[in-house]
Short mmCIF file of C-alpha atoms in Angstrom, two decimals:
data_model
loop_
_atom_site.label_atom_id
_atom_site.label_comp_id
_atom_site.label_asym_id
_atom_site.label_seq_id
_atom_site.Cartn_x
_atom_site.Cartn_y
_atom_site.Cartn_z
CA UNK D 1038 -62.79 12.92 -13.80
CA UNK D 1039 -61.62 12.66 -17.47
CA UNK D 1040 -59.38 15.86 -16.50
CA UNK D 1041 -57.73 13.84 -13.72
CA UNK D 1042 -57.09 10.99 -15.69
CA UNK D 1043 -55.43 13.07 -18.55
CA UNK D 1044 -53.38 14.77 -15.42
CA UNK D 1045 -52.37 11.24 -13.77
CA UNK D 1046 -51.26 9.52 -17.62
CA UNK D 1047 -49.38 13.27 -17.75
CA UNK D 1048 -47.79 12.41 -15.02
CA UNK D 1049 -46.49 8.87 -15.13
CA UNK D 1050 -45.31 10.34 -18.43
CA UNK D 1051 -43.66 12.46 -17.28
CA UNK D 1052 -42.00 10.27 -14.94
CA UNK D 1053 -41.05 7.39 -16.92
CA UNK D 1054 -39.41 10.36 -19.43
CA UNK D 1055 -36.98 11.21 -16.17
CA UNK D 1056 -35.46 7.88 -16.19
CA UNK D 1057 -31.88 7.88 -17.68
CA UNK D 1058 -30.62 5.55 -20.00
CA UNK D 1059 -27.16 5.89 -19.40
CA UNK D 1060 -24.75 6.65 -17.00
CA UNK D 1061 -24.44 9.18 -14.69
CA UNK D 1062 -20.98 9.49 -12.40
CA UNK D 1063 -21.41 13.67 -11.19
CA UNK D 1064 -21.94 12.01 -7.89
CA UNK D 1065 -21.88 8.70 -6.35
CA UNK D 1066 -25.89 8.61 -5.54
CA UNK D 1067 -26.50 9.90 -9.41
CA UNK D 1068 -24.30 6.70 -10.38
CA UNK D 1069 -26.61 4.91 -8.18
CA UNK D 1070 -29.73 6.43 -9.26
CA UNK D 1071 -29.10 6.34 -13.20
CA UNK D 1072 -28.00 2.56 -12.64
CA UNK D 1073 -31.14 1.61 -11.11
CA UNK D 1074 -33.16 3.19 -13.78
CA UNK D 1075 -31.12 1.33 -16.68
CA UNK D 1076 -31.69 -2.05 -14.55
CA UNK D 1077 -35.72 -1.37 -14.01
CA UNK D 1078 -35.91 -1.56 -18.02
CA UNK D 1079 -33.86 -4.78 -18.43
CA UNK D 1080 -35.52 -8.27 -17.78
CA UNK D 1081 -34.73 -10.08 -14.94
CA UNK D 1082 -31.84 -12.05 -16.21
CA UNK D 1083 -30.50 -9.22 -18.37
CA UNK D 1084 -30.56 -7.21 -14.74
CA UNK D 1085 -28.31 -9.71 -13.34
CA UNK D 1086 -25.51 -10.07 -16.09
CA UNK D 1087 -26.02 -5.83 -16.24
CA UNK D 1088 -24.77 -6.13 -12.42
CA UNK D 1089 -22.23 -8.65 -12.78
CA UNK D 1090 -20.87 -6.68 -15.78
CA UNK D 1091 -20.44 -4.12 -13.68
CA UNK D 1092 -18.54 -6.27 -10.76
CA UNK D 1093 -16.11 -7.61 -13.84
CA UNK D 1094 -15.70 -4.15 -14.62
CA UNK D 1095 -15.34 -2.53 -10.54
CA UNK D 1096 -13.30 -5.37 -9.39
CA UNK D 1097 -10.48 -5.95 -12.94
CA UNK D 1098 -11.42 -2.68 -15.05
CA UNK D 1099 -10.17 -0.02 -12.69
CA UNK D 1100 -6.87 0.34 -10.42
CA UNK D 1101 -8.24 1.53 -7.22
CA UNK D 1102 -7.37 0.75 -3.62
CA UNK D 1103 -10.77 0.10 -1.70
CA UNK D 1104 -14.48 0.08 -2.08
CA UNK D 1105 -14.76 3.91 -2.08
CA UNK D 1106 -11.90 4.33 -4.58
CA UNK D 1107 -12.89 1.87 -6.78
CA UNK D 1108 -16.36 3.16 -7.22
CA UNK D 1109 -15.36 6.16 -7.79
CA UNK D 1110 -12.90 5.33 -10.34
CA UNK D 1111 -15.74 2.79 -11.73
CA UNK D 1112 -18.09 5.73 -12.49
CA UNK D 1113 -15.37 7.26 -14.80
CA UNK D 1114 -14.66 4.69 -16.73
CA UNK D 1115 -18.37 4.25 -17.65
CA UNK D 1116 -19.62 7.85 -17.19
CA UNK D 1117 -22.23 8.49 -20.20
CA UNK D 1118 -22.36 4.61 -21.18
CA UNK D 1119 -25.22 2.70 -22.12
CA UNK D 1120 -26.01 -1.39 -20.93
CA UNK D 1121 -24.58 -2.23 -24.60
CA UNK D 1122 -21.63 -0.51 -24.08
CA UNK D 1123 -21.20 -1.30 -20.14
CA UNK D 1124 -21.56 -4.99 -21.32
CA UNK D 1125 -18.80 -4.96 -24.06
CA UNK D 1126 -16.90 -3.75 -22.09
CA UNK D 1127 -16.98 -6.29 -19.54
CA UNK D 1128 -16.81 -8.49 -21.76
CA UNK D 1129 -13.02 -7.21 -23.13
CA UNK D 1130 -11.96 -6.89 -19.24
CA UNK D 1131 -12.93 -10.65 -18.65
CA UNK D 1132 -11.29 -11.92 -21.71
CA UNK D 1133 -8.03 -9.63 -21.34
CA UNK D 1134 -7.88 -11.03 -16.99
CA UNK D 1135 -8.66 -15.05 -18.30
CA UNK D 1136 -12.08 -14.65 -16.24
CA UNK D 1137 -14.43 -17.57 -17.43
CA UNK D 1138 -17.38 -14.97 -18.28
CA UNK D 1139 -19.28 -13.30 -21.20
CA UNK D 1140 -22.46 -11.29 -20.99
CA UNK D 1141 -24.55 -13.63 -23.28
CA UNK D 1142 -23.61 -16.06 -20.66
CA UNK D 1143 -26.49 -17.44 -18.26
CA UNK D 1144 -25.71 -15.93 -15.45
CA UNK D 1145 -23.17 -17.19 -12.58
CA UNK D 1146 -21.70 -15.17 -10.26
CA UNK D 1147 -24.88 -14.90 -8.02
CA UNK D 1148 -25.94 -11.43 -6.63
CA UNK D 1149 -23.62 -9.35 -7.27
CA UNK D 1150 -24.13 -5.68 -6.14
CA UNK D 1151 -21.31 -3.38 -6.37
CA UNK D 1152 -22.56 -0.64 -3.86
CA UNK D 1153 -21.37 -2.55 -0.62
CA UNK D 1154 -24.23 -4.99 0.27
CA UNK D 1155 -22.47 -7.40 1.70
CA UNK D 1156 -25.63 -8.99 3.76
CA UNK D 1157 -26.25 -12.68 2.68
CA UNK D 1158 -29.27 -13.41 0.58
CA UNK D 1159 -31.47 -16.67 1.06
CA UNK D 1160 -29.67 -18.30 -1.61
CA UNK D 1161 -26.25 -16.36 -1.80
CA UNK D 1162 -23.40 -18.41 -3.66
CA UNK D 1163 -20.47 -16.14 -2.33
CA UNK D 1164 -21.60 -16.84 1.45
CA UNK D 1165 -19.25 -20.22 1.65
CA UNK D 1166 -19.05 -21.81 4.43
CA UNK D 1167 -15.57 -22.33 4.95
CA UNK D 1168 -12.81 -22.53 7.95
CA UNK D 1169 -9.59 -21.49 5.80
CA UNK D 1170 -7.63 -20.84 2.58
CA UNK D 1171 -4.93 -23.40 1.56
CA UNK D 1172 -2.09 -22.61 -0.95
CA UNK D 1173 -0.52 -24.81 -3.73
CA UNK D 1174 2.62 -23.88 -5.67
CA UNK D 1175 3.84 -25.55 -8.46
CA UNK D 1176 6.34 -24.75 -10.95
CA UNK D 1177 5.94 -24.31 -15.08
CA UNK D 1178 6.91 -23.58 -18.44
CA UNK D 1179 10.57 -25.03 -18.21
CA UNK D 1180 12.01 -24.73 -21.47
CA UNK D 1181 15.60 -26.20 -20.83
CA UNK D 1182 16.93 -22.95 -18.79
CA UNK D 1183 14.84 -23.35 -15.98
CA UNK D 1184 10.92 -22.12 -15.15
CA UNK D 1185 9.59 -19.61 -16.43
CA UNK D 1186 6.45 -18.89 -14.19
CA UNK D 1187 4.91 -20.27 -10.69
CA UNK D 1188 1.27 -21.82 -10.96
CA UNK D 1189 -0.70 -20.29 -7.09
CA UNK D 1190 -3.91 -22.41 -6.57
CA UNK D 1191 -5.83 -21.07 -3.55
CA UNK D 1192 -8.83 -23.20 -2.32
CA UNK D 1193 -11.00 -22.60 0.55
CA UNK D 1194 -11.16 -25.45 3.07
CA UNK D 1195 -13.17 -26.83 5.88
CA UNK D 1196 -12.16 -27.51 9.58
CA UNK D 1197 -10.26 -30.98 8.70
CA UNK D 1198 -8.38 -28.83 5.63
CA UNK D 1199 -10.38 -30.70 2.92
CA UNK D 1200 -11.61 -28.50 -0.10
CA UNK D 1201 -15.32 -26.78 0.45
CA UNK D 1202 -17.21 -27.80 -2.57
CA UNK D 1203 -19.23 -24.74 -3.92
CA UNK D 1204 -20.11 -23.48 -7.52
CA UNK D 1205 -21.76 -19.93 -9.04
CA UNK D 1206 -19.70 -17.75 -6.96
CA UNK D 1207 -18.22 -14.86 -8.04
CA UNK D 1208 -15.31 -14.57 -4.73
CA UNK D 1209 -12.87 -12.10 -5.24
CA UNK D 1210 -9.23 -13.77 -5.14
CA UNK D 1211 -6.38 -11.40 -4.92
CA UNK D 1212 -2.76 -12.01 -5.29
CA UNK D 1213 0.10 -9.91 -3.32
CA UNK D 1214 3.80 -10.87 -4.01
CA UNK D 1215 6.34 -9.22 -2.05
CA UNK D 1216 9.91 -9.60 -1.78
CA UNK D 1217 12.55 -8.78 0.98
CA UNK D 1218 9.05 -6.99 2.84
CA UNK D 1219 8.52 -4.91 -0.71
CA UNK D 1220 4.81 -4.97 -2.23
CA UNK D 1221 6.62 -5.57 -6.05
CA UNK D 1222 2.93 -7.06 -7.67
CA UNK D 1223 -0.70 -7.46 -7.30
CA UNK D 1224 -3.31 -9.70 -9.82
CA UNK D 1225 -7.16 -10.24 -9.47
CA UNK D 1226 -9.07 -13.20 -10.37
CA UNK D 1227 -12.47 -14.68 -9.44
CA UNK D 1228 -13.27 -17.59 -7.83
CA UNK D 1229 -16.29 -19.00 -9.19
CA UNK D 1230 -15.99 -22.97 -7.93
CA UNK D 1231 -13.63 -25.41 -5.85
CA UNK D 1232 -11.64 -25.78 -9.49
CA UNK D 1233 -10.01 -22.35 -9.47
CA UNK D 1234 -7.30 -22.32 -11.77
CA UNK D 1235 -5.65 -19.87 -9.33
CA UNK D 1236 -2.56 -17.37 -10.41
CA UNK D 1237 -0.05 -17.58 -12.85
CA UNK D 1238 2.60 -15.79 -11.96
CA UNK D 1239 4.94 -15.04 -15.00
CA UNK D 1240 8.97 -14.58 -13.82
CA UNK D 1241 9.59 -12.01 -16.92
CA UNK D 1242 6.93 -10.00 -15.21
CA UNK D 1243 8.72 -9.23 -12.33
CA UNK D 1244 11.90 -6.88 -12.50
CA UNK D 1245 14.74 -8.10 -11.07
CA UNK D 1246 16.09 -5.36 -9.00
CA UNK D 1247 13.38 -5.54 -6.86
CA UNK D 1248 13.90 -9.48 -6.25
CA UNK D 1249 16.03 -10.39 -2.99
CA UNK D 1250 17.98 -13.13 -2.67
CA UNK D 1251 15.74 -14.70 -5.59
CA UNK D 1252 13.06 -14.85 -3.14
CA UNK D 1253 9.59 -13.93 -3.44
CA UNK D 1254 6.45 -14.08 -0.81
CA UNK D 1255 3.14 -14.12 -1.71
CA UNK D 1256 -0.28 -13.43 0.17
CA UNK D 1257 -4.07 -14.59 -1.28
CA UNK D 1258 -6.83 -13.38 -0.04
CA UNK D 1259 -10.35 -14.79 -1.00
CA UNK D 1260 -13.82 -12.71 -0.26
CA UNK D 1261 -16.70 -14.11 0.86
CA UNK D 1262 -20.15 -12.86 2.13
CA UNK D 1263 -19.24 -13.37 5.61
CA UNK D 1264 -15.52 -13.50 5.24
CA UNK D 1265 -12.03 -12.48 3.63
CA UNK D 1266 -9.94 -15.63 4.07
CA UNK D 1267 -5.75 -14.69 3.57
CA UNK D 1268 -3.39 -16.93 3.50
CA UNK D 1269 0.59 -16.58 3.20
CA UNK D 1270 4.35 -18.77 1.54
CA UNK D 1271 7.77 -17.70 2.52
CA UNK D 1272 10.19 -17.58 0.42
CA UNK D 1273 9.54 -19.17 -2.92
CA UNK D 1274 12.32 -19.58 -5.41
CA UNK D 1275 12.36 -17.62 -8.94
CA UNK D 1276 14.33 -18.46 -11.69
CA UNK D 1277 16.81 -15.21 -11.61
CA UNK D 1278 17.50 -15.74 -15.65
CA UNK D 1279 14.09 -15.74 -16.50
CA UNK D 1280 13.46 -12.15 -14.34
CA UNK D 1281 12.98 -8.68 -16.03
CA UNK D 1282 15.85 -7.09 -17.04
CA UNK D 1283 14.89 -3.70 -18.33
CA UNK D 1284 16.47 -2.38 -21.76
CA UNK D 1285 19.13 0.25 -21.31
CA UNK D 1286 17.49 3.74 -23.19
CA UNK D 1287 18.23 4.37 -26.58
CA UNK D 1288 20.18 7.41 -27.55
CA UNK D 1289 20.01 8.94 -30.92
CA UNK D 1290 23.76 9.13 -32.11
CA UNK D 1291 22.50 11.68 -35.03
CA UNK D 1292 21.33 14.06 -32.85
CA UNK D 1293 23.27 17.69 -32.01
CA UNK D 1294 23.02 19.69 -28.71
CA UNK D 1295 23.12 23.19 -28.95
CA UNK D 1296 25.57 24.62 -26.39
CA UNK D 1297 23.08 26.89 -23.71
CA UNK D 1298 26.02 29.21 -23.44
CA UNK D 1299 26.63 29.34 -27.22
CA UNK D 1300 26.07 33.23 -28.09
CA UNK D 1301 23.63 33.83 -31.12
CA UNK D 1302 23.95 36.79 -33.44
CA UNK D 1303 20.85 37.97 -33.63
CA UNK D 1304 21.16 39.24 -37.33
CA UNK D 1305 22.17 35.61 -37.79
CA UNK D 1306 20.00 33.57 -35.34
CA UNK D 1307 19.99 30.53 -37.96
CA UNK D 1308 23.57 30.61 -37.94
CA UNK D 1309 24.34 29.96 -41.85
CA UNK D 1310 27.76 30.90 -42.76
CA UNK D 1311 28.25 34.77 -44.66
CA UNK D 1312 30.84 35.52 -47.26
CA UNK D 1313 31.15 34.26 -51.00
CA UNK D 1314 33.43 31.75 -49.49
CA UNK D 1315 31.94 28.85 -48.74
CA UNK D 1316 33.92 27.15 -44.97
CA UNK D 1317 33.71 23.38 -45.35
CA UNK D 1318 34.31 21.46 -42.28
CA UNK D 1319 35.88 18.28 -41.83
CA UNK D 1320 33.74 15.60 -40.16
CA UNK D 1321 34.38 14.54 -36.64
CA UNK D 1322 35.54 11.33 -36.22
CA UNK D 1323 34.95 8.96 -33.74
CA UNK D 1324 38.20 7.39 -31.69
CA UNK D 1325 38.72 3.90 -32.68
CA UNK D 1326 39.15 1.74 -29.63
CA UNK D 1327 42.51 -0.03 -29.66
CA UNK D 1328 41.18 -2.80 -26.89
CA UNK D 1329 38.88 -5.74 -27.43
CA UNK D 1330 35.55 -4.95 -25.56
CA UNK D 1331 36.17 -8.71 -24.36
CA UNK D 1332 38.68 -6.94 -22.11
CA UNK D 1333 36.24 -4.46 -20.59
CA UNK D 1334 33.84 -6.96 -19.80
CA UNK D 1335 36.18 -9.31 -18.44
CA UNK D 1336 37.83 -6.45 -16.47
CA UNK D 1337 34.10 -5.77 -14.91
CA UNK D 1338 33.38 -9.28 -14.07
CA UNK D 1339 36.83 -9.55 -12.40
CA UNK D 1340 36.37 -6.45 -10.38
CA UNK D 1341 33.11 -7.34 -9.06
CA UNK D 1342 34.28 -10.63 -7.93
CA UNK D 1343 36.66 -8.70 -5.79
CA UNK D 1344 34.94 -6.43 -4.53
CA UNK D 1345 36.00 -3.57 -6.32
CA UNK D 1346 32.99 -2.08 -7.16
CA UNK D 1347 34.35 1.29 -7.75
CA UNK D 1348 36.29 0.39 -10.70
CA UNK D 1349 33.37 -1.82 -11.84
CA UNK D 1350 31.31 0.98 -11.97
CA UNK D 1351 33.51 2.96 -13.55
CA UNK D 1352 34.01 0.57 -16.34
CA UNK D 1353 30.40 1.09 -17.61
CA UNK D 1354 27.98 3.78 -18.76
CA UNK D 1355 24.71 1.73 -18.10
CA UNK D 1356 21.87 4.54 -17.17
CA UNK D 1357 19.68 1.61 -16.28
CA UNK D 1358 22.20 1.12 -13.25
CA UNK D 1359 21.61 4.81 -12.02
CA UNK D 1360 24.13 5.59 -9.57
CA UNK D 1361 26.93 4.28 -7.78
CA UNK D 1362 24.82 3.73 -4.58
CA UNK D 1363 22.50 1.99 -6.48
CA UNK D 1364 24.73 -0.26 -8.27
CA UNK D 1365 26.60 -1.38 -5.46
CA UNK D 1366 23.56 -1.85 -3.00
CA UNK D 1367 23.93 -5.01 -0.79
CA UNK D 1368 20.59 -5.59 -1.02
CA UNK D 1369 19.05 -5.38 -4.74
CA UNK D 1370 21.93 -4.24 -6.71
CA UNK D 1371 26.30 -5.78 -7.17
CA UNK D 1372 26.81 -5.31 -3.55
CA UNK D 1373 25.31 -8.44 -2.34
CA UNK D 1374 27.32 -10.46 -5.18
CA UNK D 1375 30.25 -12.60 -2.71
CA UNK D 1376 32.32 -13.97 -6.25
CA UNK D 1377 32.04 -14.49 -9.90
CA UNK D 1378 33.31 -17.37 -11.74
CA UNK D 1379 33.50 -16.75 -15.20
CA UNK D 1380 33.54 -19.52 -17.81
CA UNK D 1381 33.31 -18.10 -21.21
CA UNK D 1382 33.27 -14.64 -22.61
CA UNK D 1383 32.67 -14.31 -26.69
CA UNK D 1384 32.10 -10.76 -28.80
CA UNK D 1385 29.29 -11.50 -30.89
CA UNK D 1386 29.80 -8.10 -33.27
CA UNK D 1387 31.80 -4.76 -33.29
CA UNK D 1388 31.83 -1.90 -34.68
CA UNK D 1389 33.39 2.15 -34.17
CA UNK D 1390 30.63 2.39 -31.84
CA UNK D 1391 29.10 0.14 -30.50
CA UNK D 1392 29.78 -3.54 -29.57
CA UNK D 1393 28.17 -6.82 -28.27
CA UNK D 1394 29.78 -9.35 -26.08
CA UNK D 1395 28.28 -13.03 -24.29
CA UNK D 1396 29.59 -14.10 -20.87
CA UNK D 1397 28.85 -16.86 -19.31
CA UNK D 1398 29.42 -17.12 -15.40
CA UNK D 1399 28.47 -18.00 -11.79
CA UNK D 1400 27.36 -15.82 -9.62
CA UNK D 1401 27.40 -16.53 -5.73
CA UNK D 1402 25.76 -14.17 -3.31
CA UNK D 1403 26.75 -13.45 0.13
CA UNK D 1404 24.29 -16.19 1.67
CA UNK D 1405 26.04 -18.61 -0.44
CA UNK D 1406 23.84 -19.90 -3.07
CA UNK D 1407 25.29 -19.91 -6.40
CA UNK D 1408 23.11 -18.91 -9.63
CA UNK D 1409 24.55 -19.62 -13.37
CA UNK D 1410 24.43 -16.81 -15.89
CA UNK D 1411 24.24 -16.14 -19.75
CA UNK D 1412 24.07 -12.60 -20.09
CA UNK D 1413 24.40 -10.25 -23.07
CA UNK D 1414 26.55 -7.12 -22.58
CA UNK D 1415 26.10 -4.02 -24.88
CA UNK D 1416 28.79 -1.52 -24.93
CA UNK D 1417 29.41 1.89 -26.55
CA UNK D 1418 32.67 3.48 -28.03
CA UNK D 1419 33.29 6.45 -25.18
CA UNK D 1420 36.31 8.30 -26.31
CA UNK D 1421 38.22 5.87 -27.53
CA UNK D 1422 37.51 4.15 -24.60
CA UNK D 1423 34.75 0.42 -24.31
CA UNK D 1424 31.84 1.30 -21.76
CA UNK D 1425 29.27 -0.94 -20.54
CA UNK D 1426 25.72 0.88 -21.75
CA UNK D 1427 23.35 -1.94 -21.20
CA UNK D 1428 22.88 -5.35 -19.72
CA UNK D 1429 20.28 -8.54 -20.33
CA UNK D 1430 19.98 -12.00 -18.46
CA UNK D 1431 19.62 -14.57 -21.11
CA UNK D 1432 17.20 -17.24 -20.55
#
């Protein structure tokens, strides 16, 4: 008897010794296993934030499309982590997303289980009882030249359109904004009451050559236990001079090419010059440009109001432009400008090489709305010649 007793406490030692403290991601039922043994050690409430840290962290701490891909892409990111670890970092993905949750919090985004139970619980906050989703929009952060961002409140409503009053939830709310049929952004929140602060949906975030029209569309979605409520606006205005205008690339003026035809004497590879005559060259210098850059800007301005986008084109140097094709689409690049009124053009500084020159101007586009502009145009000294190398929209 005393021999099976010392054979049993063997074995539940043995046992007990198997369970892992930390992750394991080789396979999705290891992640699930090793999970499940770092929950059976925790107390009950620590159990519950451990699984909610780990929704924060599936749902906002990975970029994955879908359950599958997301879980995979989860067990990565915490592959070999402990519950300390697994919890700090949840708590850095809620802070950095605005999500009103910590992991010394009490706990409040009810069960949360991030291997696909979906089935409703006795007492299951996310299983809302709700008819539809209902969208307000509201403009914000006008400082004298016109928004800055759009303000997207979702709330989930009953039969009669009235907001469902609920609390503890942990819904998943997901922003799509599209423009001209083009998926150009995507946020996450959670909804955890009927006060959802919703989306805010900063203008300088999205780049303006994927903008139509200055026209966005946006889709929310909300997740509940029973049901993914969507909901859709068309057309929503932007503020084009508050948009993303990306930086035109740095070049290094210092820097020399070496010539891949250039033929190297191989008992001189380094080529340093032989002979007790030193040969001292004279330095190259740049051709001064005889015209005020004014001119060149002017000159673009003038052609794209007439449609001359060849010349326009060939005016600048801009590789954030790309091609011709590109500049001149109709759709999302000077193609789908109708005229250009220009009101003021200034050079703020010049020099052999470079310059900088302010224009002020409308802008109508082919569907007839007109849009006022302050933008900033950078151009380079290119043989003696002003090109355009880069262009901002000033706010």
């Amino acid at each position: 008897m005393k021999k099976f007793s010392l054979l049993l406490l063997f074995s539940l030692f043995l046992f007990t010794s198997c369970k892992k403290d930390s992750v394991d991601a080789s396979t999705t039922q290891t992640l699930q296993s090793s999970i499940n043994d770092m929950a059976s050690s925790l107390t009950t409430i620590k159990q519950i934030k451990f699984n909610e840290a780990l929704y924060i962290l599936k749902t906002f701490g990975v970029e994955a499309d879908g359950d599958v891909a997301e879980l995979k892409a989860l067990g990565q990111l915490i592959n070999g982590k402990k519950v300390p670890e697994i919890l700090a970092m949840a708590d850095q993905v809620a802070q950095q997303n605005g999500i009103e949750w910590a992991s010394t919090a009490p706990p409040s985004l009810g069960e949360m289980n991030i291997f696909g139970d979906d089935l409703a619980k006795e007492s299951d906050p996310n299983d809302v009882k709700a008819s539809g989703l209902s969208i307000a929009t509201q403009l914000s952060g006008d400082n004298g030249n016109g928004p800055t961002a759009i303000q997207i409140i979702p709330r989930l409503v009953d039969n009669a359109g009235n907001p469902v009053a609920f609390t503890g939830a942990g819904l998943e709310a997901i922003l799509e904004v599209y423009s001209n049929g083009t998926k150009i952004s995507t946020a996450k929140n959670l909804m955890q009451d009927n006060n959802f602060k919703g989306f805010n949906l900063k203008f300088a975030s999205l780049l303006a050559s994927k903008i139509y029209d200055n026209k966005i569309d946006i889709t929310v979605s909300v997740k509940t236990t029973a049901k993914t409520f969507k909901m859709s606006k068309i057309g929503l205005d932007v503020n084009p001079s508050a948009l993303k205008v990306p930086e035109a690339p740095k070049t290094d003026s210092t820097m020399v090419t070496q010539d891949p035809n250039a033929v190297i004497d191989p008992n001189n590879p380094a080529g340093t010059q032989t002979g007790t005559e030193p040969s001292v060259s004279a330095p190259v210098q740049s051709k001064q440009p005889t015209a005020d850059p004014k001119n060149t800007v002017s000159k673009f301005l003038n052609n794209v109001n007439s449609q001359n986008l060849k010349a326009a084109f060939e005016s600048s140097n801009n590789p954030s432009w790309g091609s011709y094709e590109s500049f001149s689409n109709p759709t999302s690049g000077f193609g789908a400008i109708k005229s250009v009124s220009v009101k003021n053009i200034t050079t703020n500084g010049s020099s052999t090489n470079s310059s900088s020159v302010n224009a002020t101007y409308d802008v109508t586009d082919k569907n007839g709305k007109t849009t006022s502009l302050k933008a900033t145009f950078g151009l380079k000294n290119v043989n003696g010649e002003w090109k355009i190398s880069s262009y901002k929209i000033n706010p």
